[in-house]
CSV table of C-alpha atoms (C1' of nucleotides) in Angstrom, one decimal:
chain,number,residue,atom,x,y,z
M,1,UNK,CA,-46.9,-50.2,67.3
M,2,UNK,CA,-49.0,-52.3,65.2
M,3,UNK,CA,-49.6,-54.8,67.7
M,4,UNK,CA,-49.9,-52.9,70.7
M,5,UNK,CA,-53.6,-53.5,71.4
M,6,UNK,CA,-52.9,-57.7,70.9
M,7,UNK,CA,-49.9,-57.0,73.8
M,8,UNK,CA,-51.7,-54.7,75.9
M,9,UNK,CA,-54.4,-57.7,75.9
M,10,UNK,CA,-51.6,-60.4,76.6
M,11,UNK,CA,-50.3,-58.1,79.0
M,12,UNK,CA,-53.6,-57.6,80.3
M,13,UNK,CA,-54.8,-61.4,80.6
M,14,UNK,CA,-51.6,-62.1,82.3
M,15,UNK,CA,-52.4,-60.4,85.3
M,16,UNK,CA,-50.2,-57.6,84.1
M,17,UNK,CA,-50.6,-53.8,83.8
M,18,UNK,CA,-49.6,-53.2,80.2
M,19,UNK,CA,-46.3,-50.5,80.3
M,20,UNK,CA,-44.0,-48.9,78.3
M,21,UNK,CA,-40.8,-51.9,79.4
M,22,UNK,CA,-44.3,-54.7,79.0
M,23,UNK,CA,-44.9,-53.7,75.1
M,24,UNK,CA,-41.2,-53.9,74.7
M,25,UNK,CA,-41.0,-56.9,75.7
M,26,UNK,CA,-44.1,-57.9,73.8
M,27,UNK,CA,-42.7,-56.3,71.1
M,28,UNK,CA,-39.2,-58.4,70.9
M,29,UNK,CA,-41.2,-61.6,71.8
M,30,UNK,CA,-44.0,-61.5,69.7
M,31,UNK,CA,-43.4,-58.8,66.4
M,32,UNK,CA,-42.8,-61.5,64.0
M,33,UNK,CA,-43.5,-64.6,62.6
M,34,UNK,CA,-40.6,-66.3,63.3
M,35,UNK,CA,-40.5,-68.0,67.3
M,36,UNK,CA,-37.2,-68.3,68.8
M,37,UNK,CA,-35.2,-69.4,71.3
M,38,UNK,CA,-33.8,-67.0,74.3
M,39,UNK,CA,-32.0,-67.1,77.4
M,40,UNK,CA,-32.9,-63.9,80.1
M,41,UNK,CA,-30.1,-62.4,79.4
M,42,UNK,CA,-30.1,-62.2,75.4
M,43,UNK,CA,-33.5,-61.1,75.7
M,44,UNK,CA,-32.2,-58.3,77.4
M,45,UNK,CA,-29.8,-57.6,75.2
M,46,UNK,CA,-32.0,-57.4,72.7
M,47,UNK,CA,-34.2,-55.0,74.2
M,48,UNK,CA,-31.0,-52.8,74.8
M,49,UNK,CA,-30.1,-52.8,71.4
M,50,UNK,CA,-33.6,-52.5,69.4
M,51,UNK,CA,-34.9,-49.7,71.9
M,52,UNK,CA,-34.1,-46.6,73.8
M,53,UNK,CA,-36.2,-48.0,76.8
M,54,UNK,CA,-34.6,-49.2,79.5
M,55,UNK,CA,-35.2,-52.4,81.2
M,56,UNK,CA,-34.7,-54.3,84.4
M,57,UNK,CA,-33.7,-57.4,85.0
M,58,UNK,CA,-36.6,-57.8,87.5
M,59,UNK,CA,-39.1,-56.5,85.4
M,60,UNK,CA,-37.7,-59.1,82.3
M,61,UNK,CA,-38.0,-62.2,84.4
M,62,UNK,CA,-41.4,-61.0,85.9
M,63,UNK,CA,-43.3,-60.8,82.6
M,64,UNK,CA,-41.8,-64.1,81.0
M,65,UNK,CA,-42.4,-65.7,84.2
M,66,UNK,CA,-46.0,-64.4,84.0
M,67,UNK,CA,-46.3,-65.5,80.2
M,68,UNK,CA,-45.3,-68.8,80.7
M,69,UNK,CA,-47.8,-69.1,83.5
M,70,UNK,CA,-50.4,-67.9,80.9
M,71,UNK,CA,-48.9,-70.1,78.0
M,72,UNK,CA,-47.3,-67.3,76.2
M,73,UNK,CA,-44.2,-68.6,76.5
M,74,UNK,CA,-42.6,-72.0,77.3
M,75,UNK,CA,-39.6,-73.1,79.1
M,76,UNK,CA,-37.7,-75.9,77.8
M,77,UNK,CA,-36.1,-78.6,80.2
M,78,UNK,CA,-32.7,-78.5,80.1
M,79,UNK,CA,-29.5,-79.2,82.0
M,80,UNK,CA,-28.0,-75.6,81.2
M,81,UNK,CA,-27.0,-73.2,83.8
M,82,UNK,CA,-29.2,-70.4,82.2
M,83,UNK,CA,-32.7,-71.3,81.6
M,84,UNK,CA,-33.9,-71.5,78.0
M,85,UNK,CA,-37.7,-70.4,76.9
M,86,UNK,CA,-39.4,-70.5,73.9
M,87,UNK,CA,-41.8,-68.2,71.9
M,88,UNK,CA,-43.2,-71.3,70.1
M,89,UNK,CA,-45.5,-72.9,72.4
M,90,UNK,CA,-47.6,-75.2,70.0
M,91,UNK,CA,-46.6,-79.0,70.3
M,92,UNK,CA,-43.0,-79.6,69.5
M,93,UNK,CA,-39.3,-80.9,70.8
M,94,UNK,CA,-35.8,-80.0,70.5
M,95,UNK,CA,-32.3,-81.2,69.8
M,96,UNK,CA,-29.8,-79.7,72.2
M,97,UNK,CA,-26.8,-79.4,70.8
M,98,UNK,CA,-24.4,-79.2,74.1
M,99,UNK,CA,-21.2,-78.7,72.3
M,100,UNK,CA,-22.5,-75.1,70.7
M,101,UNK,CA,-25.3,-74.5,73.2
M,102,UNK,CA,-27.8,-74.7,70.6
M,103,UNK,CA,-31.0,-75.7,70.6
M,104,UNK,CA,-32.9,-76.9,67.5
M,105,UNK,CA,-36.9,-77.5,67.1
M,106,UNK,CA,-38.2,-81.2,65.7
M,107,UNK,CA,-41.6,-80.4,64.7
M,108,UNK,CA,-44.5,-82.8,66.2
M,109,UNK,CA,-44.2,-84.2,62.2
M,110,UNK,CA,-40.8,-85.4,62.8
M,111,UNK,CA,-41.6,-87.1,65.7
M,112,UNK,CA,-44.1,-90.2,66.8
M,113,UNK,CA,-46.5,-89.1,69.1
M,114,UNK,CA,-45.2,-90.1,72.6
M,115,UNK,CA,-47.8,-92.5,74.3
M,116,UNK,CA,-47.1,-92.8,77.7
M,117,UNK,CA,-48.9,-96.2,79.4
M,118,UNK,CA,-48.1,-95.6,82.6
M,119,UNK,CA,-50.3,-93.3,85.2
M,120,UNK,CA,-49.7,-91.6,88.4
M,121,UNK,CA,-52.9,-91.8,90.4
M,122,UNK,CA,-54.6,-88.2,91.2
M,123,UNK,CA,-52.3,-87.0,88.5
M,124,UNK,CA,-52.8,-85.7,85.0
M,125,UNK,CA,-50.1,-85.2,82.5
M,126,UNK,CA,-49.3,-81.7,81.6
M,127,UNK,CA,-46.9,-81.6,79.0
M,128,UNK,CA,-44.5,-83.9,77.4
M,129,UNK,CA,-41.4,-82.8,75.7
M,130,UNK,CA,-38.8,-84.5,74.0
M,131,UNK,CA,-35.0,-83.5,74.3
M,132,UNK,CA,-32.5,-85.1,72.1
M,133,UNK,CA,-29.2,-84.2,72.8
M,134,UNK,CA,-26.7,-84.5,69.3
M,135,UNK,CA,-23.1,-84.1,69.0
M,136,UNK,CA,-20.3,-84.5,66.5
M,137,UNK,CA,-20.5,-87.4,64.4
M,138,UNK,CA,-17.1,-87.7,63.5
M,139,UNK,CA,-17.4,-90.6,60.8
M,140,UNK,CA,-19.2,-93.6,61.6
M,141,UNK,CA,-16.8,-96.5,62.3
M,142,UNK,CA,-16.1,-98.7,59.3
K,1,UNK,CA,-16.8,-103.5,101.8
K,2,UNK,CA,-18.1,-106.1,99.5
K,3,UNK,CA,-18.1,-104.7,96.0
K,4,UNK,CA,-15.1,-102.6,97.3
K,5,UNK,CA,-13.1,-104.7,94.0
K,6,UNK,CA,-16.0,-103.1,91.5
K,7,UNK,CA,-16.1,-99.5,92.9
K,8,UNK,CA,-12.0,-99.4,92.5
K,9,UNK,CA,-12.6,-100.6,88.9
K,10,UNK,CA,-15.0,-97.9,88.0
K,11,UNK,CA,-13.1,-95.5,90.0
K,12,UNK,CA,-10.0,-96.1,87.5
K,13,UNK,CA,-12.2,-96.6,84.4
K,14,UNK,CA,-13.0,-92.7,85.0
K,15,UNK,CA,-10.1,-91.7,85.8
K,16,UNK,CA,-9.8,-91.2,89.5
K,17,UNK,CA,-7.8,-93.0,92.3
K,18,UNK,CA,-10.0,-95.3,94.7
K,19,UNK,CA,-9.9,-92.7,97.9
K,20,UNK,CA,-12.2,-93.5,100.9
K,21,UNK,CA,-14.1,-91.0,99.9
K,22,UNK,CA,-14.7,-91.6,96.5
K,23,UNK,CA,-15.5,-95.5,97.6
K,24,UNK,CA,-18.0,-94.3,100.2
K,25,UNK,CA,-19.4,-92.3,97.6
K,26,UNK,CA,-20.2,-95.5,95.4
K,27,UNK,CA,-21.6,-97.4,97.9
K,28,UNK,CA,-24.1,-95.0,98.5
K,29,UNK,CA,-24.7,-95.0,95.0
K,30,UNK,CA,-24.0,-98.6,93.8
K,31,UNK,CA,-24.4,-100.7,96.8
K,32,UNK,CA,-28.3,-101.7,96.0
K,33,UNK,CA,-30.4,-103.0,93.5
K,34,UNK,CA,-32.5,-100.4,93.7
K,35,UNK,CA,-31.6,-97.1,91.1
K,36,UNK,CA,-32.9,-93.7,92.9
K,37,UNK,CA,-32.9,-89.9,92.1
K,38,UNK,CA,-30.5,-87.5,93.9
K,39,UNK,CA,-29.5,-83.9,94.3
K,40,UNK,CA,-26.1,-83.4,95.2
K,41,UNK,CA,-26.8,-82.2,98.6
K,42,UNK,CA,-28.8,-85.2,99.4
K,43,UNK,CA,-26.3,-87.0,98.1
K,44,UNK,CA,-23.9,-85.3,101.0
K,45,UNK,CA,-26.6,-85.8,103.6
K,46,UNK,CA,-27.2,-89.5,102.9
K,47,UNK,CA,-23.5,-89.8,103.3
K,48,UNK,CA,-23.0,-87.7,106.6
K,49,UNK,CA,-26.0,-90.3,107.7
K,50,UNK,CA,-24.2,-93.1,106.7
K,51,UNK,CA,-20.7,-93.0,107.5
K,52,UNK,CA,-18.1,-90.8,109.9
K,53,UNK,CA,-16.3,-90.3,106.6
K,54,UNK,CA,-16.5,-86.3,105.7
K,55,UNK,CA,-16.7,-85.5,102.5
K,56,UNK,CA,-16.7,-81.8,101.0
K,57,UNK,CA,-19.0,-80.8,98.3
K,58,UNK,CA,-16.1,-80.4,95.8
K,59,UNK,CA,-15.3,-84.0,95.8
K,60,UNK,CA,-19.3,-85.6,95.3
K,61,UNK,CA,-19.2,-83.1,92.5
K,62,UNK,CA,-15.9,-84.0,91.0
K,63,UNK,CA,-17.2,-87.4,91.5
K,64,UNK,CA,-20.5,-87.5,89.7
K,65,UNK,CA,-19.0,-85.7,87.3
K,66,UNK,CA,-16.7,-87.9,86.3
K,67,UNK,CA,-19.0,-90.8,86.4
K,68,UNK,CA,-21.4,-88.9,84.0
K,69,UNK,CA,-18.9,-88.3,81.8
K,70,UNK,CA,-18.3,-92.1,81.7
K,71,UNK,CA,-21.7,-93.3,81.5
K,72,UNK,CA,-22.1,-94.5,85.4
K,73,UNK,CA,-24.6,-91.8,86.4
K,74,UNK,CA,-27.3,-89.5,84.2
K,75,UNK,CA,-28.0,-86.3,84.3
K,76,UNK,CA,-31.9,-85.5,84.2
K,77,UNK,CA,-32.5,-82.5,81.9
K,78,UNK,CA,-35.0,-80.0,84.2
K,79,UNK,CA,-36.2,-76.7,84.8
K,80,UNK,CA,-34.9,-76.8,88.6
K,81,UNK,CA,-32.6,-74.8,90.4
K,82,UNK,CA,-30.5,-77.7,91.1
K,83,UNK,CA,-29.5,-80.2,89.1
K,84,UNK,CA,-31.2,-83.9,89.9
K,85,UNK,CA,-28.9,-87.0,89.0
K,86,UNK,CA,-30.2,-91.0,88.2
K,87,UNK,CA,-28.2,-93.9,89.1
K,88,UNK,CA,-30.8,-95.9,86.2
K,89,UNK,CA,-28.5,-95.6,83.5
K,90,UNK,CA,-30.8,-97.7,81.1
K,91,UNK,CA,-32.5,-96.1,78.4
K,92,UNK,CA,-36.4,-94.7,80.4
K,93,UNK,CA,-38.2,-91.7,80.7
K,94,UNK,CA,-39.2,-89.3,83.9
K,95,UNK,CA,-42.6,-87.6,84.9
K,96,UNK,CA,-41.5,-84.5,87.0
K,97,UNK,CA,-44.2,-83.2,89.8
K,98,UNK,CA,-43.4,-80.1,89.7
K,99,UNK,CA,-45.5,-79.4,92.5
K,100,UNK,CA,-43.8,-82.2,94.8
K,101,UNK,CA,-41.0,-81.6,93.0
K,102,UNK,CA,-40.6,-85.4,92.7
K,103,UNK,CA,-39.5,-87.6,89.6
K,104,UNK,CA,-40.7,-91.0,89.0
K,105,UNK,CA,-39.1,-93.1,86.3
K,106,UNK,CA,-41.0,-94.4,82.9
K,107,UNK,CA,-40.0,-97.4,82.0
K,108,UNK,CA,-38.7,-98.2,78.4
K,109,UNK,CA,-41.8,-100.2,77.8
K,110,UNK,CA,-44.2,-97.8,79.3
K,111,UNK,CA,-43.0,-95.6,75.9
K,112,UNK,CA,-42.9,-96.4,72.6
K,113,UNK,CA,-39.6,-95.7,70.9
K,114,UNK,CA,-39.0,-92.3,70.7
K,115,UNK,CA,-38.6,-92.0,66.5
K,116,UNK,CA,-37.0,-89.1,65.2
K,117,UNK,CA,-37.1,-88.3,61.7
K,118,UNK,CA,-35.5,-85.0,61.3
K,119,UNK,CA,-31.7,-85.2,61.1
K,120,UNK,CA,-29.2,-82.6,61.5
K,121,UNK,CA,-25.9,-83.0,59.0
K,122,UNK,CA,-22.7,-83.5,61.0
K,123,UNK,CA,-24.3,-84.6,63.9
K,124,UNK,CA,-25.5,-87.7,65.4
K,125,UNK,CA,-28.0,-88.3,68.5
K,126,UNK,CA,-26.2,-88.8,71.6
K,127,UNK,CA,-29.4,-89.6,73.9
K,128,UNK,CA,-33.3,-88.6,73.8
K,129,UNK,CA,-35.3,-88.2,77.2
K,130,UNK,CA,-38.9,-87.5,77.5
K,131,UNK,CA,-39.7,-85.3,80.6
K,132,UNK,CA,-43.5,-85.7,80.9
K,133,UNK,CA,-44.8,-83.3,83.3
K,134,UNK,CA,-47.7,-83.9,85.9
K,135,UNK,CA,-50.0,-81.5,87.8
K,136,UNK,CA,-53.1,-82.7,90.6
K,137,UNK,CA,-56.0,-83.9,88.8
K,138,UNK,CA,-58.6,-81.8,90.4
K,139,UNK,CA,-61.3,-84.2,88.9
K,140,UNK,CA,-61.9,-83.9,85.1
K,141,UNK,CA,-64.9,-81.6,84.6
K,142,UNK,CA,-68.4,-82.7,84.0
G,1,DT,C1',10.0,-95.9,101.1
G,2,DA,C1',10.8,-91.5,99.0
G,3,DA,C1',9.3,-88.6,95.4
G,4,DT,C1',5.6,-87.4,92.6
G,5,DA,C1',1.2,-86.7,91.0
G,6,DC,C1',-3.2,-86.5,92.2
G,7,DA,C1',-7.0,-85.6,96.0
G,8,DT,C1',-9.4,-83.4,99.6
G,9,DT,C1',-10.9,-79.6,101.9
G,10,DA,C1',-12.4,-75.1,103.5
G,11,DT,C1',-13.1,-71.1,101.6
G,12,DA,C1',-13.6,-67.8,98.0
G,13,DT,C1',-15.7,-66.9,93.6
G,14,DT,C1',-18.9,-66.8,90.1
G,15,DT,C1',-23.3,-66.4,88.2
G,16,DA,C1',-28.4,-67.0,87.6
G,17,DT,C1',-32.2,-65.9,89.9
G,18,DT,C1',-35.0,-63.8,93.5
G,19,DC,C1',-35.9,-60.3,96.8
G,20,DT,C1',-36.3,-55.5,98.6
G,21,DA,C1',-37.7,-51.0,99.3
G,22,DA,C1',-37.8,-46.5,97.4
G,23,DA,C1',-39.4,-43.9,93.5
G,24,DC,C1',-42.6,-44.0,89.8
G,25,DT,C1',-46.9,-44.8,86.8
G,26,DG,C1',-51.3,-46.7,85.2
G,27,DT,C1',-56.0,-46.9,86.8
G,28,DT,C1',-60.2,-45.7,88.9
G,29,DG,C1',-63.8,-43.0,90.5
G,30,DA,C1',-65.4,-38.5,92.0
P,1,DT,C1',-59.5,-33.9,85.1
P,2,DC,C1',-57.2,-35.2,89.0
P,3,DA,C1',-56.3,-37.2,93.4
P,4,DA,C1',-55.5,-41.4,95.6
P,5,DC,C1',-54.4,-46.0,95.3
P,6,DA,C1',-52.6,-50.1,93.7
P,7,DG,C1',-49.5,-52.0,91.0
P,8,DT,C1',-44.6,-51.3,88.6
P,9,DT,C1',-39.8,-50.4,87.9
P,10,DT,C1',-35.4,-50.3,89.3
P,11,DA,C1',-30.7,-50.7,91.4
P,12,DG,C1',-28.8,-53.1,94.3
P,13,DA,C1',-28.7,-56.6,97.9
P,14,DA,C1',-29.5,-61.4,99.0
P,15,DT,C1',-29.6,-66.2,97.9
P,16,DA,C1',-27.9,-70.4,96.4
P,17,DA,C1',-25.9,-73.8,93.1
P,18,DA,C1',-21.8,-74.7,91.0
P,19,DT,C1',-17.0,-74.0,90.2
P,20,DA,C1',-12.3,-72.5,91.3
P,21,DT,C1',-8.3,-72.0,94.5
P,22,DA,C1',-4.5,-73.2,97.0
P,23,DA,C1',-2.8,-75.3,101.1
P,24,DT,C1',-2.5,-79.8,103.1
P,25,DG,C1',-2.9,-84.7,102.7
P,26,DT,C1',-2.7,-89.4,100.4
P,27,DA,C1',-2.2,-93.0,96.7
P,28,DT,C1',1.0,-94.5,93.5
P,29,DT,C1',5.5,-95.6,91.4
P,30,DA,C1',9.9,-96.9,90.9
DNA sequence: TAATACATTATATTTATTCTAAACTGTTGA
DNA sequence: TCAACAGTTTAGAATAAATATAATGTATTA
């Protein structure tokens, strides 16, 4: 309950009425220091297993659909049936690790900054991630 | 019919038996100098357009597949509902309009070189993209 | 050219995501 | 405080991309 008035706020700025299956879901997202990786569906799990409050599908997809339209959240581009998001939203990329399904930050300090020369008139870039897909390296040759 | 000879080669280099279809499919694909972007449905429609040769979904995506997996076709990692394919096999970037839903290529020298330092043991980068998203430039303020 | 192994297809299945509509709850103002 | 309203939750239905299936057809080979 610490947090509740920060969520409620989120909640709140998001365009969202702030209830009981909201705060959860602030509560799983944003009650620690650590940001992480999550599909729908583990989120929901989650949720199932750290509370006695139910939760819809519906209602899940809603709210992280409204946070990443706010900037609470982030979705990370990927060729993955499920979509992945992200509770780390500052500046970073990610190694995608397609044998395990993983994915993997690169802070920005691991990584030049990407300049992009070319413009698309009446256009303004909005973001610019990085994906770096890695598999086994069974020995290099030699 | 006139690169009929190269289509059967990369046909067998992935594995599959030259059909009609599967040759109709590469000349839609390879039969111009120009590289383009495709769902698979367009890639059916453009086909349907072209020829009086039927082709079921099961086959284009068996196909592409295949020609993924060999390094003929690229997969471009999105947040879409359906999956968007390159015949530019080179090493550039995409911006994605997500309100046109429309990609446009970067070129390799529009980018610097994409340097990652971080490493991750037992594993070795297979590919990195940068997805650089653009929204309407509603005039910058002021 | 016959036998075999692989392909094609229509259709069914699977699965993520979105939609719907009925029941419920937070909010507002009297 | 409470009634009325607007927004919310939910189960289940609908949608749509991608994959699987199995019967029929075709390329390959010996």
């Amino acid at each position: 309950m610490a947090y509740a008035v920060q969520y409620i706020d989120k909640l709140r700025k998001s365009g969202l009425r702030p209830t009981k299956q909201r705060i959860k879901i602030c509560e799983v997202l944003f009650d620690t220091d650590k940001t992480f990786h999550f599909t729908i569906k583990e989120l929901v799990k989650i949720i199932e297993n750290q509370a006695n409050i139910k939760v819809s599908l519906a209602t899940v997809y809603n709210t992280v659909h409204a946070f990443i339209k706010k900037g609470y959240l982030k979705e990370i581009p990927l060729n993955a049936s499920q979509s992945y998001y992200d509770t780390n939203v500052t500046h970073h990329h990610h190694f995608f690790d397609e044998e395990e399904n993983r994915l993997i930050d690169i802070h920005q300090d691991d990584v030049d900054e990407v300049n992009i020369k070319k413009t698309i008139p009446g256009k303004k870039i909005k973001s610019v991630e990085v994906i770096a897909k890695i598999v086994s390296d069974n020995q290099s040759q030699k």
